[in-house]
Amino acid sequence: MEQLSVTKAFEGELHRYKHSSSSTSTDMVFAVYLPPQAKNHSVPVLYWLSGLTCTDENFTQKASAFRMAAKLGLAIVCPDTSPRGLELPGEHDSYDFGSGAGFYVDATQPPWSGHYRMYSYVADELPELIEKTFPVSDKKAISGHSMGGHGALVIYLRNPGAYTSVSAFSPIVHPSKVPWGQKAFQNYLGADKDLWATYDATLLIQENGANTPILIDQGDSDSFLEEQLQPNHFEAACARANVPLTLNLRAGYDHSYYFISSFIDNHLEFHARKLMG
Amino acid sequence: MEQLSVTKAFEGELHRYKHSSSSTSTDMVFAVYLPPQAKNHSVPVLYWLSGLTCTDENFTQKASAFRMAAKLGLAIVCPDTSPRGLELPGEHDSYDFGSGAGFYVDATQPPWSGHYRMYSYVADELPELIEKTFPVSDKKAISGHSMGGHGALVIYLRNPGAYTSVSAFSPIVHPSKVPWGQKAFQNYLGADKDLWATYDATLLIQENGANTPILIDQGDSDSFLEEQLQPNHFEAACARANVPLTLNLRAGYDHSYYFISSFIDNHLEFHARKLMG
């Protein structure tokens, strides 16, 4: 691992690293915020998955999360949203596919397979690396925004017991049925709809249920709400599966990090109650 | 004025505008955060001046300031750091001069004179426009970072009674004596050292004193501390002028917005006590 930077924030430290990933067969960059408590004892970890076009830095710079993380004693790990540096054909042609848009799946279709394996990277490789390297406990939670909200819900639902809690901002809850998800799944996963279903939070929760209450915040002035997000599908599936869901529809808020920053403290407190309760 | 965007944050609203400036004879962009209290009554205003290379967006995206501003009922106005769109010879050649580096002076030297008039823009034109347009009171305070900390101190010291308080993060306190300031002053103001002195906080406070306590935060791991910032000059001048200065030297913090975000709440509370006391 190569340490790219260490920056003090709220008496804790934000570290960035580059490492060679066995999941993606590329270098990957991630950030980890270590709260001041990590100097004295191991702390639980929240994994934050970002949305389309993002890197690890969108959350660290714009979410206003470290004040509360420092108060609660919570580490936050922010992976990138795709492998980088591959220069695959078409990789950089659109904002919603390829670089910056790994969709937290393990691609099966060339040329993406073998590299675009963000599911394995985030669900398996990264937590193992984090727990081996930093003063953290094995208690972990997961959250994310938009494409990252989809990733958080899917990784949580496919790994029962691995995460104490899950939340999301403006998640893509039913990717099989919306343009962003269909484009990504068709290209990364091919035509196999059964495989698509293993990466679709609405279908997963219908099938498997969930062990803990789920928290979602969604702005009602989000320009992607109607076409791409449609949280009503997930809400209905949770009701059918008898999973407690708090879906906060926030009047006047959009899809931006200004929205996330406005409610991130609530999400951190939600996770801290489970992680430390 | 052209409204570029309105974004909800912490139940208040972040507005961005473009307007034709009589100070710079260009269009200028600024942001204003209106806390939720502004729906019901006029609120006081903090002016935030950014540093080298910044626009209005560095503070709005990275400072984590709106949670506390919303709690306190404080509007925050963020101007740009230079005129834009002029394409003057050499304007974009360096990060510390020209575009993004107006240094909050009224240039007297061609080709900068007539356009690079950020002192008049921030001290006179912008507050008049803000007070005419938004639900704000005439109570105002001023703060900033690095080059913007210099701007805040100078504008405060040259306009006694206009601002209820001033604070700064990592300010350039003695521009006449450090490379950043000397380069800017030589090019914008020419060789006249008496004119330089009117834009030098250390010399101004020596000459005129100040009416209110001043708050400065400075990271002791700031890579610009020794060469460019040297707060000891300002500290000594305040002592000689009998002006109460709180200079917090923060162990381990650097020059970034992560540092600002870590202590911005303290600064907002400092200003709110004066603005609303």
Coordinates of N, CA and C in Angstrom, one line a residue, chain A residues 18-193:
Chain A
K18 N -3.1 4.1 -2.1 CA -3.2 3.4 -3.3 C -2.7 2.0 -3.1
H19 N -3.4 1.0 -3.6 CA -3.0 -0.4 -3.4 C -3.3 -1.2 -4.7
S20 N -2.6 -2.3 -4.8 CA -2.9 -3.2 -5.9 C -4.0 -4.1 -5.5
S21 N -5.1 -4.1 -6.3 CA -6.3 -4.8 -6.0 C -6.3 -6.2 -6.7
S22 N -6.5 -7.2 -6.0 CA -6.7 -8.6 -6.6 C -8.1 -8.7 -7.2
S23 N -9.0 -7.9 -6.8 CA -10.4 -8.0 -7.4 C -10.4 -7.4 -8.8
T24 N -9.7 -6.2 -8.9 CA -9.8 -5.5 -10.2 C -8.6 -5.6 -11.1
S25 N -7.5 -6.2 -10.5 CA -6.3 -6.3 -11.2 C -5.8 -5.0 -11.7
T26 N -6.1 -4.0 -10.9 CA -5.6 -2.6 -11.1 C -5.2 -2.1 -9.8
D27 N -4.5 -0.9 -9.8 CA -4.4 -0.1 -8.5 C -5.8 0.4 -8.2
M28 N -6.0 0.5 -6.9 CA -7.3 1.2 -6.4 C -6.9 2.2 -5.4
V29 N -7.6 3.3 -5.3 CA -7.4 4.4 -4.3 C -8.6 4.3 -3.4
F30 N -8.3 4.4 -2.1 CA -9.4 4.6 -1.1 C -9.0 5.6 -0.1
A31 N -10.0 6.2 0.6 CA -9.8 7.1 1.8 C -10.3 6.5 3.0
V32 N -9.7 6.7 4.1 CA -10.3 6.3 5.4 C -10.1 7.4 6.4
Y33 N -11.2 7.8 7.0 CA -11.2 8.8 8.1 C -11.1 8.0 9.4
L34 N -10.1 8.3 10.2 CA -9.9 7.7 11.5 C -10.2 8.7 12.6
P35 N -11.3 8.5 13.4 CA -11.6 9.5 14.4 C -10.6 9.5 15.5
P36 N -10.6 10.5 16.3 CA -9.6 10.6 17.4 C -9.6 9.4 18.3
Q37 N -10.7 8.8 18.5 CA -10.8 7.6 19.4 C -9.9 6.5 18.9
A38 N -9.6 6.4 17.6 CA -8.8 5.3 17.0 C -7.4 5.3 17.5
K39 N -7.0 6.5 18.1 CA -5.6 6.5 18.7 C -5.6 5.6 20.0
N40 N -6.7 5.4 20.6 CA -6.8 4.6 21.9 C -7.4 3.3 21.8
H41 N -8.3 3.1 20.9 CA -8.9 1.7 20.8 C -9.5 1.5 19.4
S42 N -9.8 0.3 19.1 CA -10.4 0.0 17.8 C -11.8 0.6 17.7
V43 N -12.1 1.1 16.5 CA -13.4 1.7 16.3 C -14.2 1.0 15.2
P44 N -15.5 1.1 15.2 CA -16.3 0.5 14.1 C -16.2 1.3 12.8
V45 N -16.6 0.7 11.7 CA -16.4 1.3 10.4 C -17.7 1.5 9.6
L46 N -17.9 2.7 9.1 CA -18.9 2.8 8.1 C -18.3 2.9 6.7
Y47 N -18.8 2.0 5.8 CA -18.3 2.1 4.4 C -19.3 3.0 3.6
W48 N -18.7 3.9 2.9 CA -19.6 4.9 2.1 C -19.3 4.6 0.6
L49 N -20.3 4.3 -0.1 CA -20.2 4.1 -1.6 C -20.8 5.3 -2.3
S50 N -20.0 5.9 -3.2 CA -20.4 7.1 -3.9 C -21.1 6.8 -5.2
G51 N -21.6 7.8 -5.8 CA -22.4 7.7 -7.0 C -21.7 7.9 -8.3
L52 N -22.4 8.0 -9.4 CA -21.9 8.1 -10.7 C -20.9 9.3 -10.8
T53 N -19.8 9.1 -11.4 CA -18.8 10.2 -11.7 C -17.9 10.4 -10.5
C54 N -18.2 9.9 -9.3 CA -17.4 10.2 -8.1 C -16.1 9.4 -8.0
T55 N -15.3 10.0 -7.1 CA -14.1 9.2 -6.6 C -14.3 9.2 -5.1
D56 N -13.3 8.7 -4.4 CA -13.3 8.8 -2.9 C -13.5 10.2 -2.4
E57 N -13.1 11.2 -3.2 CA -13.0 12.5 -2.6 C -14.3 13.3 -2.5
N58 N -15.3 12.9 -3.3 CA -16.6 13.7 -3.2 C -17.1 13.6 -1.8
F59 N -17.2 12.5 -1.2 CA -17.7 12.4 0.2 C -16.8 13.1 1.1
T60 N -15.5 12.8 1.0 CA -14.6 13.4 2.1 C -14.6 14.9 2.0
Q61 N -14.7 15.5 0.8 CA -14.7 16.9 0.7 C -16.0 17.6 1.0
K62 N -17.1 16.9 0.6 CA -18.4 17.6 0.5 C -19.5 17.2 1.5
A63 N -19.3 16.1 2.2 CA -20.4 15.5 2.9 C -20.6 16.1 4.3
S64 N -19.6 16.9 4.8 CA -19.6 17.4 6.2 C -19.8 16.3 7.2
A65 N -19.2 15.2 7.0 CA -19.5 14.0 7.9 C -18.5 13.9 9.0
F66 N -17.3 14.5 9.0 CA -16.3 14.1 9.9 C -16.5 14.7 11.3
R67 N -17.2 15.8 11.4 CA -17.5 16.4 12.7 C -18.2 15.3 13.6
M68 N -19.3 14.8 13.0 CA -20.1 13.8 13.7 C -19.3 12.5 13.9
A69 N -18.6 12.1 12.8 CA -17.8 10.8 12.9 C -16.8 10.9 14.1
A70 N -16.2 12.1 14.2 CA -15.2 12.3 15.3 C -15.9 12.3 16.7
K71 N -17.1 12.8 16.7 CA -17.8 12.8 18.0 C -18.3 11.4 18.4
L72 N -18.7 10.6 17.4 CA -19.2 9.3 17.7 C -18.1 8.2 17.8
G73 N -16.9 8.6 17.2 CA -15.9 7.6 17.2 C -16.0 6.5 16.1
L74 N -16.4 7.0 14.9 CA -16.7 6.1 13.8 C -15.6 6.4 12.7
A75 N -15.0 5.3 12.2 CA -14.2 5.4 11.0 C -15.1 5.4 9.8
I76 N -14.7 6.0 8.7 CA -15.4 6.0 7.5 C -14.5 5.7 6.3
V77 N -14.8 4.6 5.6 CA -14.0 4.2 4.5 C -14.7 4.5 3.2
C78 N -14.0 5.2 2.3 CA -14.6 5.7 1.0 C -13.8 5.1 -0.2
P79 N -14.3 4.0 -0.8 CA -13.6 3.5 -2.0 C -13.9 4.4 -3.2
D80 N -13.2 4.1 -4.3 CA -13.5 4.7 -5.6 C -14.7 4.0 -6.2
T81 N -15.2 4.5 -7.3 CA -16.4 4.0 -7.9 C -16.2 3.1 -9.1
S82 N -14.9 2.9 -9.5 CA -14.6 2.0 -10.6 C -13.1 1.8 -10.6
P83 N -12.6 0.7 -11.3 CA -11.1 0.7 -11.6 C -10.8 1.9 -12.4
R84 N -9.5 2.2 -12.4 CA -9.0 3.4 -13.2 C -7.7 2.9 -14.0
G85 N -7.5 3.7 -15.1 CA -6.2 3.5 -15.8 C -6.2 2.4 -16.8
L86 N -7.4 1.8 -17.1 CA -7.4 0.6 -18.0 C -7.4 1.0 -19.4
E87 N -8.2 2.1 -19.7 CA -8.3 2.6 -21.1 C -9.0 1.5 -22.0
L88 N -10.0 0.9 -21.4 CA -10.8 -0.1 -22.2 C -11.6 0.7 -23.3
P89 N -11.9 0.0 -24.4 CA -12.7 0.7 -25.4 C -14.0 1.2 -24.9
G90 N -14.3 2.5 -25.1 CA -15.6 3.1 -24.6 C -15.6 3.4 -23.1
E91 N -14.6 3.1 -22.4 CA -14.6 3.2 -20.9 C -14.9 4.6 -20.5
H92 N -14.5 5.6 -21.2 CA -14.7 7.0 -20.7 C -15.8 7.8 -21.5
D93 N -16.6 7.0 -22.3 CA -17.5 7.7 -23.2 C -18.7 8.3 -22.6
S94 N -19.2 7.7 -21.5 CA -20.4 8.3 -20.9 C -20.2 8.4 -19.3
Y95 N -21.0 9.3 -18.8 CA -20.9 9.5 -17.3 C -21.5 8.4 -16.5
D96 N -22.4 7.6 -17.1 CA -23.1 6.6 -16.4 C -22.7 5.2 -16.7
F97 N -21.6 5.0 -17.3 CA -21.1 3.7 -17.6 C -19.6 3.7 -17.7
G98 N -18.9 2.6 -17.3 CA -17.4 2.6 -17.4 C -16.8 3.3 -16.2
S99 N -15.8 4.1 -16.5 CA -15.0 4.8 -15.4 C -15.9 5.7 -14.6
G100 N -15.8 5.6 -13.3 CA -16.7 6.3 -12.4 C -18.1 5.7 -12.2
A101 N -18.3 4.6 -12.8 CA -19.6 4.0 -12.8 C -19.6 2.5 -12.8
G102 N -18.8 1.9 -11.8 CA -18.7 0.5 -11.7 C -19.9 -0.3 -11.3
F103 N -20.9 0.5 -10.7 CA -22.2 -0.1 -10.3 C -22.1 -1.2 -9.3
Y104 N -20.9 -1.4 -8.7 CA -20.8 -2.4 -7.6 C -21.3 -3.8 -8.0
V105 N -20.9 -4.1 -9.2 CA -21.2 -5.5 -9.7 C -19.9 -6.1 -10.1
D106 N -19.9 -7.5 -10.2 CA -18.7 -8.2 -10.8 C -19.1 -8.5 -12.3
A107 N -18.5 -7.7 -13.2 CA -18.9 -7.9 -14.6 C -18.5 -9.3 -15.1
T108 N -19.4 -9.8 -16.0 CA -19.1 -11.1 -16.6 C -18.8 -10.9 -18.1
Q109 N -19.0 -9.7 -18.7 CA -18.9 -9.5 -20.1 C -17.6 -8.8 -20.5
P110 N -16.9 -9.3 -21.5 CA -15.8 -8.6 -22.0 C -16.1 -7.2 -22.6
P111 N -15.3 -6.2 -22.5 CA -14.0 -6.2 -21.9 C -13.9 -5.9 -20.4
W112 N -15.1 -5.9 -19.8 CA -15.2 -5.4 -18.4 C -14.8 -6.5 -17.4
S113 N -15.2 -7.7 -17.7 CA -14.9 -8.8 -16.8 C -13.4 -8.9 -16.5
G114 N -13.1 -9.3 -15.3 CA -11.7 -9.4 -14.8 C -11.2 -8.1 -14.2
H115 N -11.8 -7.0 -14.6 CA -11.4 -5.7 -14.0 C -12.6 -5.0 -13.2
Y116 N -13.7 -4.9 -13.9 CA -14.9 -4.2 -13.3 C -15.5 -5.2 -12.3
R117 N -14.9 -5.3 -11.1 CA -15.4 -6.3 -10.1 C -15.5 -5.6 -8.8
M118 N -16.3 -4.5 -8.8 CA -16.5 -3.6 -7.7 C -17.3 -4.3 -6.6
Y119 N -18.1 -5.2 -6.9 CA -18.8 -6.0 -5.8 C -17.8 -6.7 -4.9
S120 N -17.0 -7.5 -5.6 CA -16.0 -8.3 -4.8 C -15.0 -7.3 -4.1
Y121 N -14.6 -6.2 -4.8 CA -13.7 -5.3 -4.1 C -14.3 -4.7 -2.9
V122 N -15.5 -4.2 -2.9 CA -16.1 -3.5 -1.8 C -16.6 -4.5 -0.7
A123 N -17.2 -5.6 -1.2 CA -17.8 -6.5 -0.2 C -16.8 -7.4 0.5
D124 N -15.7 -7.7 -0.2 CA -14.7 -8.7 0.3 C -13.3 -8.2 0.5
E125 N -12.7 -7.7 -0.5 CA -11.3 -7.4 -0.5 C -11.0 -6.2 0.4
L126 N -11.8 -5.1 0.3 CA -11.5 -3.9 1.0 C -11.7 -4.1 2.5
P127 N -12.8 -4.6 3.0 CA -13.0 -4.8 4.4 C -11.8 -5.6 5.0
E128 N -11.4 -6.7 4.3 CA -10.3 -7.5 4.8 C -9.0 -6.7 5.0
L129 N -8.8 -5.9 4.0 CA -7.6 -5.0 4.0 C -7.7 -4.0 5.1
I130 N -8.9 -3.4 5.3 CA -9.1 -2.3 6.3 C -8.9 -2.9 7.7
E131 N -9.5 -4.1 7.9 CA -9.4 -4.7 9.2 C -8.0 -5.2 9.6
K132 N -7.3 -5.5 8.6 CA -5.9 -6.0 8.8 C -4.9 -4.8 9.0
T133 N -5.3 -3.6 8.5 CA -4.3 -2.5 8.5 C -4.6 -1.4 9.5
F134 N -5.8 -1.2 9.9 CA -6.2 0.0 10.7 C -6.7 -0.4 12.0
P135 N -6.7 0.5 13.0 CA -7.2 0.2 14.3 C -8.7 0.2 14.4
V136 N -9.3 -0.8 13.7 CA -10.8 -0.9 13.6 C -11.2 -2.2 14.1
S137 N -12.5 -2.3 14.5 CA -13.1 -3.5 15.0 C -13.7 -4.2 13.7
D138 N -14.3 -5.4 13.9 CA -14.9 -6.0 12.8 C -16.4 -5.6 12.7
K139 N -16.8 -4.7 13.5 CA -18.2 -4.1 13.3 C -18.2 -3.2 12.2
K140 N -19.1 -3.4 11.3 CA -19.2 -2.5 10.1 C -20.6 -2.3 9.7
A141 N -20.8 -1.1 9.1 CA -22.1 -0.7 8.5 C -21.8 -0.1 7.1
I142 N -22.9 0.1 6.3 CA -22.7 0.5 5.0 C -23.7 1.5 4.5
S143 N -23.3 2.5 3.7 CA -24.2 3.5 3.3 C -23.7 4.0 1.9
G144 N -24.5 4.8 1.2 CA -24.0 5.3 0.0 C -25.1 6.2 -0.7
H145 N -24.7 6.8 -1.8 CA -25.5 7.8 -2.5 C -25.8 7.3 -3.9
S146 N -27.0 7.3 -4.3 CA -27.4 7.1 -5.7 C -26.9 5.7 -6.2
M147 N -26.0 5.6 -7.2 CA -25.4 4.3 -7.5 C -24.8 3.7 -6.3
G148 N -24.3 4.5 -5.4 CA -23.7 4.0 -4.2 C -24.7 3.5 -3.1
G149 N -25.9 4.1 -3.2 CA -27.0 3.7 -2.4 C -27.4 2.3 -2.8
H150 N -27.5 2.1 -4.1 CA -27.8 0.8 -4.7 C -26.7 -0.2 -4.2
G151 N -25.4 0.2 -4.3 CA -24.4 -0.7 -3.9 C -24.5 -1.1 -2.4
A152 N -24.8 -0.1 -1.6 CA -24.8 -0.4 -0.2 C -26.0 -1.3 0.2
L153 N -27.1 -1.1 -0.4 CA -28.3 -2.0 -0.2 C -28.0 -3.4 -0.7
V154 N -27.5 -3.5 -1.8 CA -27.2 -4.9 -2.4 C -26.1 -5.6 -1.6
I155 N -25.1 -5.0 -1.2 CA -24.0 -5.6 -0.5 C -24.5 -6.0 0.9
Y156 N -25.3 -5.1 1.5 CA -25.9 -5.5 2.8 C -26.9 -6.7 2.7
L157 N -27.7 -6.7 1.7 CA -28.7 -7.7 1.6 C -28.1 -9.1 1.2
R158 N -27.0 -9.0 0.5 CA -26.4 -10.3 0.0 C -25.5 -10.9 1.1
N159 N -25.2 -10.2 2.2 CA -24.3 -10.6 3.2 C -24.9 -10.5 4.6
P160 N -25.9 -11.3 4.8 CA -26.6 -11.2 6.1 C -25.7 -11.4 7.3
G161 N -25.8 -10.5 8.2 CA -25.0 -10.5 9.4 C -23.6 -9.8 9.3
A162 N -23.2 -9.6 8.1 CA -21.9 -8.9 7.9 C -21.9 -7.5 8.3
Y163 N -23.0 -6.8 8.1 CA -23.1 -5.4 8.5 C -24.2 -5.2 9.5
T164 N -23.9 -4.4 10.5 CA -24.9 -4.2 11.5 C -26.1 -3.3 11.1
S165 N -25.8 -2.5 10.0 CA -26.9 -1.6 9.5 C -26.6 -1.1 8.1
V166 N -27.6 -0.6 7.5 CA -27.5 -0.1 6.1 C -28.4 1.2 6.0
S167 N -27.9 2.1 5.3 CA -28.7 3.3 5.0 C -28.3 3.8 3.6
A168 N -29.1 4.7 3.0 CA -28.8 5.2 1.7 C -29.4 6.6 1.5
F169 N -28.8 7.4 0.7 CA -29.3 8.6 0.2 C -29.6 8.4 -1.3
S170 N -30.9 8.7 -1.7 CA -31.3 8.8 -3.1 C -30.8 7.5 -3.9
P171 N -31.1 6.3 -3.3 CA -30.5 5.1 -4.0 C -31.3 4.7 -5.2
I172 N -30.5 4.1 -6.1 CA -31.2 3.4 -7.2 C -31.6 2.0 -6.7
V173 N -32.9 1.9 -6.3 CA -33.4 0.8 -5.6 C -33.8 -0.4 -6.5
H174 N -34.0 -0.1 -7.7 CA -34.6 -1.2 -8.6 C -33.9 -1.1 -10.0
P175 N -32.6 -1.3 -10.0 CA -31.8 -1.0 -11.2 C -32.3 -1.8 -12.5
S176 N -32.9 -3.0 -12.3 CA -33.4 -3.8 -13.4 C -34.4 -3.0 -14.2
K177 N -35.1 -2.1 -13.6 CA -36.2 -1.4 -14.2 C -36.0 0.0 -14.6
V178 N -34.8 0.5 -14.4 CA -34.6 1.9 -14.7 C -33.4 2.1 -15.7
P179 N -33.4 3.2 -16.5 CA -32.4 3.3 -17.5 C -30.9 3.2 -17.1
W180 N -30.5 3.9 -16.0 CA -29.2 3.8 -15.5 C -28.8 2.3 -15.2
G181 N -29.6 1.6 -14.5 CA -29.3 0.2 -14.2 C -29.3 -0.7 -15.4
Q182 N -30.3 -0.5 -16.2 CA -30.4 -1.4 -17.4 C -29.2 -1.3 -18.3
K183 N -28.7 0.0 -18.5 CA -27.5 0.2 -19.3 C -26.3 -0.5 -18.7
A184 N -26.2 -0.3 -17.4 CA -25.0 -0.9 -16.7 C -25.1 -2.4 -16.7
F185 N -26.2 -3.0 -16.3 CA -26.4 -4.4 -16.2 C -26.2 -5.1 -17.6
Q186 N -26.9 -4.5 -18.6 CA -26.7 -5.1 -19.9 C -25.3 -5.2 -20.3
N187 N -24.5 -4.2 -20.1 CA -23.1 -4.1 -20.6 C -22.2 -4.9 -19.6
Y188 N -22.4 -4.8 -18.3 CA -21.5 -5.5 -17.4 C -21.9 -7.0 -17.3
L189 N -23.2 -7.3 -17.3 CA -23.7 -8.6 -16.9 C -24.3 -9.4 -18.1
G190 N -24.5 -8.8 -19.2 CA -25.2 -9.5 -20.3 C -26.7 -9.6 -20.1
A191 N -27.3 -10.5 -20.8 CA -28.8 -10.6 -20.9 C -29.4 -11.4 -19.8
D192 N -28.6 -12.1 -18.9 CA -29.1 -13.0 -17.9 C -29.8 -12.2 -16.8
K193 N -31.1 -12.2 -16.8 CA -31.9 -11.5 -15.9 C -31.9 -12.1 -14.4

